[in-house]
Structure formats: structure tokens, C-alpha cells
GROMACS .gro file of C-alpha atoms in nm:
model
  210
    1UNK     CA    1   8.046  14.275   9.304
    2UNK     CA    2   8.320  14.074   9.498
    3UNK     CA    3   8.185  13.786   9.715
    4UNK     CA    4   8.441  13.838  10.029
    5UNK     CA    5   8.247  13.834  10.385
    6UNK     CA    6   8.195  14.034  10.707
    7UNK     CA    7   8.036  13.990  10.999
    8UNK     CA    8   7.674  13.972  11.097
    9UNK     CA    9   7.448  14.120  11.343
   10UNK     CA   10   7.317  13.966  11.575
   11UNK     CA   11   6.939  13.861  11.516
   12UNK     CA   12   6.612  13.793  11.739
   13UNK     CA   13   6.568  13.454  11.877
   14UNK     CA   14   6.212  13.365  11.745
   15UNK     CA   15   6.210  13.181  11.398
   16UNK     CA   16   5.989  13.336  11.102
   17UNK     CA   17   5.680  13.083  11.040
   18UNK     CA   18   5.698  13.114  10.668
   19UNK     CA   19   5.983  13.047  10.385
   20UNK     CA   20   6.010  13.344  10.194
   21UNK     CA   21   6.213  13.410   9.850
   22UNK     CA   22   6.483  13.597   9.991
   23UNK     CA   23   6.488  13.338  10.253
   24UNK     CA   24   6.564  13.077  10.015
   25UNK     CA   25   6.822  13.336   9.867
   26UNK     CA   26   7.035  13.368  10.160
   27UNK     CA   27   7.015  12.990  10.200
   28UNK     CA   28   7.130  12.914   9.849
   29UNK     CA   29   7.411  13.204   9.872
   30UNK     CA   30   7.547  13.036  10.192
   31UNK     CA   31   7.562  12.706  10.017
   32UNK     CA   32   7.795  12.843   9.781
   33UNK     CA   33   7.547  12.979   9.503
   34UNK     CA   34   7.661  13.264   9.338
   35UNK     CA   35   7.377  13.344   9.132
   36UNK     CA   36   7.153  13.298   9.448
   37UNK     CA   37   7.317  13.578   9.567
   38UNK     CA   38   7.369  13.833   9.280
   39UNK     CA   39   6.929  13.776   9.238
   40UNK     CA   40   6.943  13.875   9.615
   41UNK     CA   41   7.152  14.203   9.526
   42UNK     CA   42   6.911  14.301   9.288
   43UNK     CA   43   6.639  14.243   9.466
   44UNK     CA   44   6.759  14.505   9.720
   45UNK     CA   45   7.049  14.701   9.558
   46UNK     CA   46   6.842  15.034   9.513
   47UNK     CA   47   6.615  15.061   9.784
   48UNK     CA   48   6.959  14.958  10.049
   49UNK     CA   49   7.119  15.262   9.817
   50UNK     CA   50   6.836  15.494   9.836
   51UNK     CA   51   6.778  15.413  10.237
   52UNK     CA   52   7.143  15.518  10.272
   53UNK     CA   53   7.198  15.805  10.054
   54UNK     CA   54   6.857  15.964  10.222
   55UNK     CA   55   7.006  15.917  10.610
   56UNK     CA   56   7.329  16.039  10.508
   57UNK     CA   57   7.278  16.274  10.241
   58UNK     CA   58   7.570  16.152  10.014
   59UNK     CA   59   7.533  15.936   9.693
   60UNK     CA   60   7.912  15.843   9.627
   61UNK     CA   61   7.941  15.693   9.977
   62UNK     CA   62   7.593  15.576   9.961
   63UNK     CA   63   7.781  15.354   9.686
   64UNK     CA   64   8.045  15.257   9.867
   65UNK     CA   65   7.818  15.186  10.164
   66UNK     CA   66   7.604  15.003   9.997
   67UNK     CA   67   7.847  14.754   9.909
   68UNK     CA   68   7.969  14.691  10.200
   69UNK     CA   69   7.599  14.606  10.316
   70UNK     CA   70   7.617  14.314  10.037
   71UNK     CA   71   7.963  14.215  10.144
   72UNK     CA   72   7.836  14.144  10.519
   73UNK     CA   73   7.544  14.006  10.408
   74UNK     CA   74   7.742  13.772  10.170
   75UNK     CA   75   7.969  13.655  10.453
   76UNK     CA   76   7.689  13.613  10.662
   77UNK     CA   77   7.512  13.398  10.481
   78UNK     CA   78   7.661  13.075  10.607
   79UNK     CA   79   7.500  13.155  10.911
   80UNK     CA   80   7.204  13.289  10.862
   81UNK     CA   81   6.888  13.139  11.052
   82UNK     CA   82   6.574  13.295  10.957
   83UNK     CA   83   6.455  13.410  11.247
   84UNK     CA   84   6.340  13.763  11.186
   85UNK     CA   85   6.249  13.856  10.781
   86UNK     CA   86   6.542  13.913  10.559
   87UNK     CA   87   6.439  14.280  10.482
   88UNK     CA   88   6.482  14.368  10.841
   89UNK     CA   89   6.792  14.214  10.923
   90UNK     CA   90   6.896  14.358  10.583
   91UNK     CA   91   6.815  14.746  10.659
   92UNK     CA   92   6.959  14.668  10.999
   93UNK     CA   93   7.274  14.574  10.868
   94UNK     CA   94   7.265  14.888  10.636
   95UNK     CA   95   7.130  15.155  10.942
   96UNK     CA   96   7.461  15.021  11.156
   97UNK     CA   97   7.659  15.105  10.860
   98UNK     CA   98   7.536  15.427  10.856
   99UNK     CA   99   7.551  15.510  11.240
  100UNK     CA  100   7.938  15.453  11.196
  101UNK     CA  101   7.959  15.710  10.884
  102UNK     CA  102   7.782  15.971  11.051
  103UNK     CA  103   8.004  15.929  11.371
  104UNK     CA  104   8.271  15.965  11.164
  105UNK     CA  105   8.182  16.268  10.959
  106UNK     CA  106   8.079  16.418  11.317
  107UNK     CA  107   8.426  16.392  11.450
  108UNK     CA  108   8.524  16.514  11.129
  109UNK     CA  109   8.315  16.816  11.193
  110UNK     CA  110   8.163  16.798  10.795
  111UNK     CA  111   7.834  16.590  10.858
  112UNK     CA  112   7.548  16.869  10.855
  113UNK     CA  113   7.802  17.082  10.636
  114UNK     CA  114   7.752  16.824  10.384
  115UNK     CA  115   7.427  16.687  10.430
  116UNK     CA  116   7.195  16.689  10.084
  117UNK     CA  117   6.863  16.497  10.081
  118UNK     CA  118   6.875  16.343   9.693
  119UNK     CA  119   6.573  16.044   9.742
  120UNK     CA  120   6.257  16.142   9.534
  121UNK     CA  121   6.051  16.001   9.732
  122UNK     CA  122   6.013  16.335   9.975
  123UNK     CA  123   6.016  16.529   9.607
  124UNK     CA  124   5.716  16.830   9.610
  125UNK     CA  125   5.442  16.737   9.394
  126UNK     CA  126   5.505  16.869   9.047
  127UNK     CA  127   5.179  17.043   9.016
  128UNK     CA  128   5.315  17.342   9.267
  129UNK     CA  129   5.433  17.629   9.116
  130UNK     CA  130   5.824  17.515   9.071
  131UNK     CA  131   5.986  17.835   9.207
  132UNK     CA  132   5.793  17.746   9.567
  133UNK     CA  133   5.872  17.384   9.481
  134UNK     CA  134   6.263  17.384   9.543
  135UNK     CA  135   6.219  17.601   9.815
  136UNK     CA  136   5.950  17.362  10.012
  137UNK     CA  137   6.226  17.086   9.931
  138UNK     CA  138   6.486  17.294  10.068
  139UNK     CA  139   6.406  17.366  10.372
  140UNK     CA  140   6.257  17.013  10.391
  141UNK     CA  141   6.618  16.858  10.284
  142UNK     CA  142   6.815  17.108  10.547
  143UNK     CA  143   6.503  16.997  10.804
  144UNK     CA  144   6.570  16.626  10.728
  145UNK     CA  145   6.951  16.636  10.822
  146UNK     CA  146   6.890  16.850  11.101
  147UNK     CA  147   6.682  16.532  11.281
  148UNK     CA  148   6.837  16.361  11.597
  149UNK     CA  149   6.996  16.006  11.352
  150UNK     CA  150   6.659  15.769  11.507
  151UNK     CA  151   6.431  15.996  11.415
  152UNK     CA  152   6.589  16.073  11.064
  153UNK     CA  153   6.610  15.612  11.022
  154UNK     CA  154   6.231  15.615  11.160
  155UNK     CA  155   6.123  15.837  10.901
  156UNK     CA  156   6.286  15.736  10.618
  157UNK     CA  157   6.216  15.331  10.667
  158UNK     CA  158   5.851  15.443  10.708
  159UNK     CA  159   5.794  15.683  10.404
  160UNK     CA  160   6.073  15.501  10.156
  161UNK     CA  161   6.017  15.153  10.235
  162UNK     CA  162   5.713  15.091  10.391
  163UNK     CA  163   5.847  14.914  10.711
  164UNK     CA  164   5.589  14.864  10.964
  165UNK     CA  165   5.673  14.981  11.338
  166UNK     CA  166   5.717  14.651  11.426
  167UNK     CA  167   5.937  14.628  11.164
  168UNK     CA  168   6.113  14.973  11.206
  169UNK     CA  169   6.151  14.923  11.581
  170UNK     CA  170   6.361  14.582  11.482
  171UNK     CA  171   6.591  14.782  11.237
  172UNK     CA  172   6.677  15.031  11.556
  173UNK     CA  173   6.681  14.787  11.862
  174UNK     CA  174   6.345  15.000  11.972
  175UNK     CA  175   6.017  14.960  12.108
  176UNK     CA  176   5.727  15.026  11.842
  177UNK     CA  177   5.590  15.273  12.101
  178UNK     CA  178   5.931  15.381  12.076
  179UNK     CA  179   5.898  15.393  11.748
  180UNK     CA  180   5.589  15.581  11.694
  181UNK     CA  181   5.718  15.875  11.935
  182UNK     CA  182   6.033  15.887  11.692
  183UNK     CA  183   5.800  15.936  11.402
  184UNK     CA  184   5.572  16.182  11.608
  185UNK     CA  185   5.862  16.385  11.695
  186UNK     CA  186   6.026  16.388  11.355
  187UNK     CA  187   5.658  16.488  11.217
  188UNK     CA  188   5.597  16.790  11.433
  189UNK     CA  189   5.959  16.875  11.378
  190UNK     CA  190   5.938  16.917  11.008
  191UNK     CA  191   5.629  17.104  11.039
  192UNK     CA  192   5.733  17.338  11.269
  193UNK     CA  193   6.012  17.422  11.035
  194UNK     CA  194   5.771  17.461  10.769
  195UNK     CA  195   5.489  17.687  10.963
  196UNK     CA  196   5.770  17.948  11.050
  197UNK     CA  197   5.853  17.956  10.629
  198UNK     CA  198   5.452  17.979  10.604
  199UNK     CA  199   5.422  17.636  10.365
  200UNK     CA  200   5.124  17.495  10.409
  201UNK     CA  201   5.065  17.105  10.472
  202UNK     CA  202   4.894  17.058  10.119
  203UNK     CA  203   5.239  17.125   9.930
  204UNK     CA  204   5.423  16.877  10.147
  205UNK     CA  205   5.384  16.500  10.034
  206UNK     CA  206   5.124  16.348  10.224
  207UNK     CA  207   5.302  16.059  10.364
  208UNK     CA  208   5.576  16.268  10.532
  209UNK     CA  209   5.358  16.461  10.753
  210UNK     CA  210   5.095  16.219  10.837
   0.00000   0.00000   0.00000
């Protein structure tokens, strides 16, 4: 990957009270370490891809975008105070990224034309008969790009990666009460798509719903 920079975004004002590894990774990178920061890329490379190609629903520019996440974080690194935890700041840099994709496939009229939901994570369990299977994931792929972009990010940084609503509400500038409505709304939405279809709860993947 090429080391040039960007620019970063602008973080909270309260230091973190511990060191972390990736801490110590940015650090290092900003002091000119180069192998600091490929260890940092690989620490975050797929789930940054996997984030991305879930809210936009397109693996090739999930690549591209991707990248770019690494390349601001790169030229950020000389600045870099740890004031919030690096996997926040991270996925913040990454959601930003893709707000300005999907405003640009909007004005290019081919965002929901386009949309595919490709992260396994939201896969049926393969016990269900497999005809029923890829139509439950259907209609929850097609539900999943048809979500208002917060409630889409909420969702996906909660079942994919495990972010905490604190954590979740610092990734989208929101409240965590903020943040639980987003989820509640994105919840009921899904299963209201999959009540008129008849598909009961049990062949959905537990986390998604709940």
C-alpha cells in the first residue's frame, strides 16, 4: 500500500486512560515506522473492508475505499493524540468515507439500483432449508439497503463489529440514546419486511433482530 497522507477528523477532547497496541501503532507510524503501520493495516484491513462493502453494498469500491481509509489514517498519524480509542476514530474515518460515496451514487441516481449486501455475517443459518435460505437473505439484503444511511452504520457496527453504543454513537457524532433508537428503528424495520414475506424470527440470525 502507498504511504501518502490525508486529512484527519477531528477527535473528542478527553484523553483515553490506557495505552493500547494500536495506540502504540499509530505512534510508531507517525514517527516514521513503516512496519508500525503495515501491522496496523492488518490489524484492521478486513473488518474496515467488510464495514464498507456491507453499508454500501459494493466490494470493488469497498477496495478502493478501503484504501483510502489507510491513506488518511497514514497521514494522520503525525497528529494523532489518543484521545478517543483507535477503533473508533478508525470506523469514523471509514463511515465519512462512505457518506460521500453514497451521496455520490445518489446524485448519480444508481445507489439502491446497485445495492448488494455481500458480508456473511447477516448469512441465514445453514441448517434452513436452502431454497427459503436465499430468499430470507434476499429480502434481508434489499431490506438492508433500503435503511435511512444511520440506521444502516448503527446496525452494521453493532452486529459486524461489536461496537458498543457508546462506541457507535462516537463513529456517527450521536447520542447513545440516539443510538439505540437508530438500532430500534432499523430492528422493527427489517422485521416488518419480513412478517409481510411470512419468515419467522427463528430463521433470521439472532443478533440482527435482537
Amino acid at each position: 500500500m502507498e504511504t501518502t497522507g490525508g486529512v484527519m477528523d477531528s477527535l473528542e477532547s478527553k484523553p483515553v486512560a490506557e495505552e493500547s497496541p494500536d495506540v502504540a501503532l499509530i505512534i510508531a507510524t507517525g514517527e516514521g515506522d513503516h512496519r508500525a503501520f503495515e501491522r496496523f493495516v492488518i490489524r484492521y484491513q478486513n473488518r474496515i473492508y467488510n464495514f464498507i462493502t456491507g453499508y454500501i453494498g459494493d466490494r470493488y469500491a469497498a477496495e478502493d475505499l478501503t484504501q483510502e481509509v489507510f491513506l488518511r489514517v497514514y497521514g494522520s498519524s503525525q497528529r494523532f493524540r489518543p484521545v478517543s480509542k483507535v477503533s473508533t476514530w478508525v470506523f469514523r474515518i471509514a463511515y465519512n468515507l462512505c457518506m460521500n460515496e453514497i451521496r455520490r451514487r445518489i446524485r448519480a441516481r444508481d445507489f439502491h439500483k446497485n445495492y448488494r449486501q455481500w458480508n456473511e455475517d447477516f448469512a441465514v443459518p445453514s441448517g434452513s432449508d436452502p431454497i427459503e435460505r436465499l430468499e430470507i437473505e434476499k429480502i434481508l439484503n434489499t431490506a438492508l439497503g433500503d435503511l435511512p444511511e444511520r440506521q444502516r452504520a448503527a446496525l452494521l457496527l453493532r452486529v459486524n463489529e461489536g461496537l458498543s453504543y457508546a462506541e457507535i454513537g462516537s463513529v456517527l457524532s450521536v447520542s447513545i440514546p440516539s443510538v439505540e433508537s437508530l438500532l430500534f428503528r432499523a430492528r422493527q424495520s427489517l422485521k416488518r419486511k419480513l412478517d409481510r414475506r411470512d419468515k419467522a424470527d427463528s430463521e433470521v440470525p439472532r443478533n440482527l433482530l435482537e
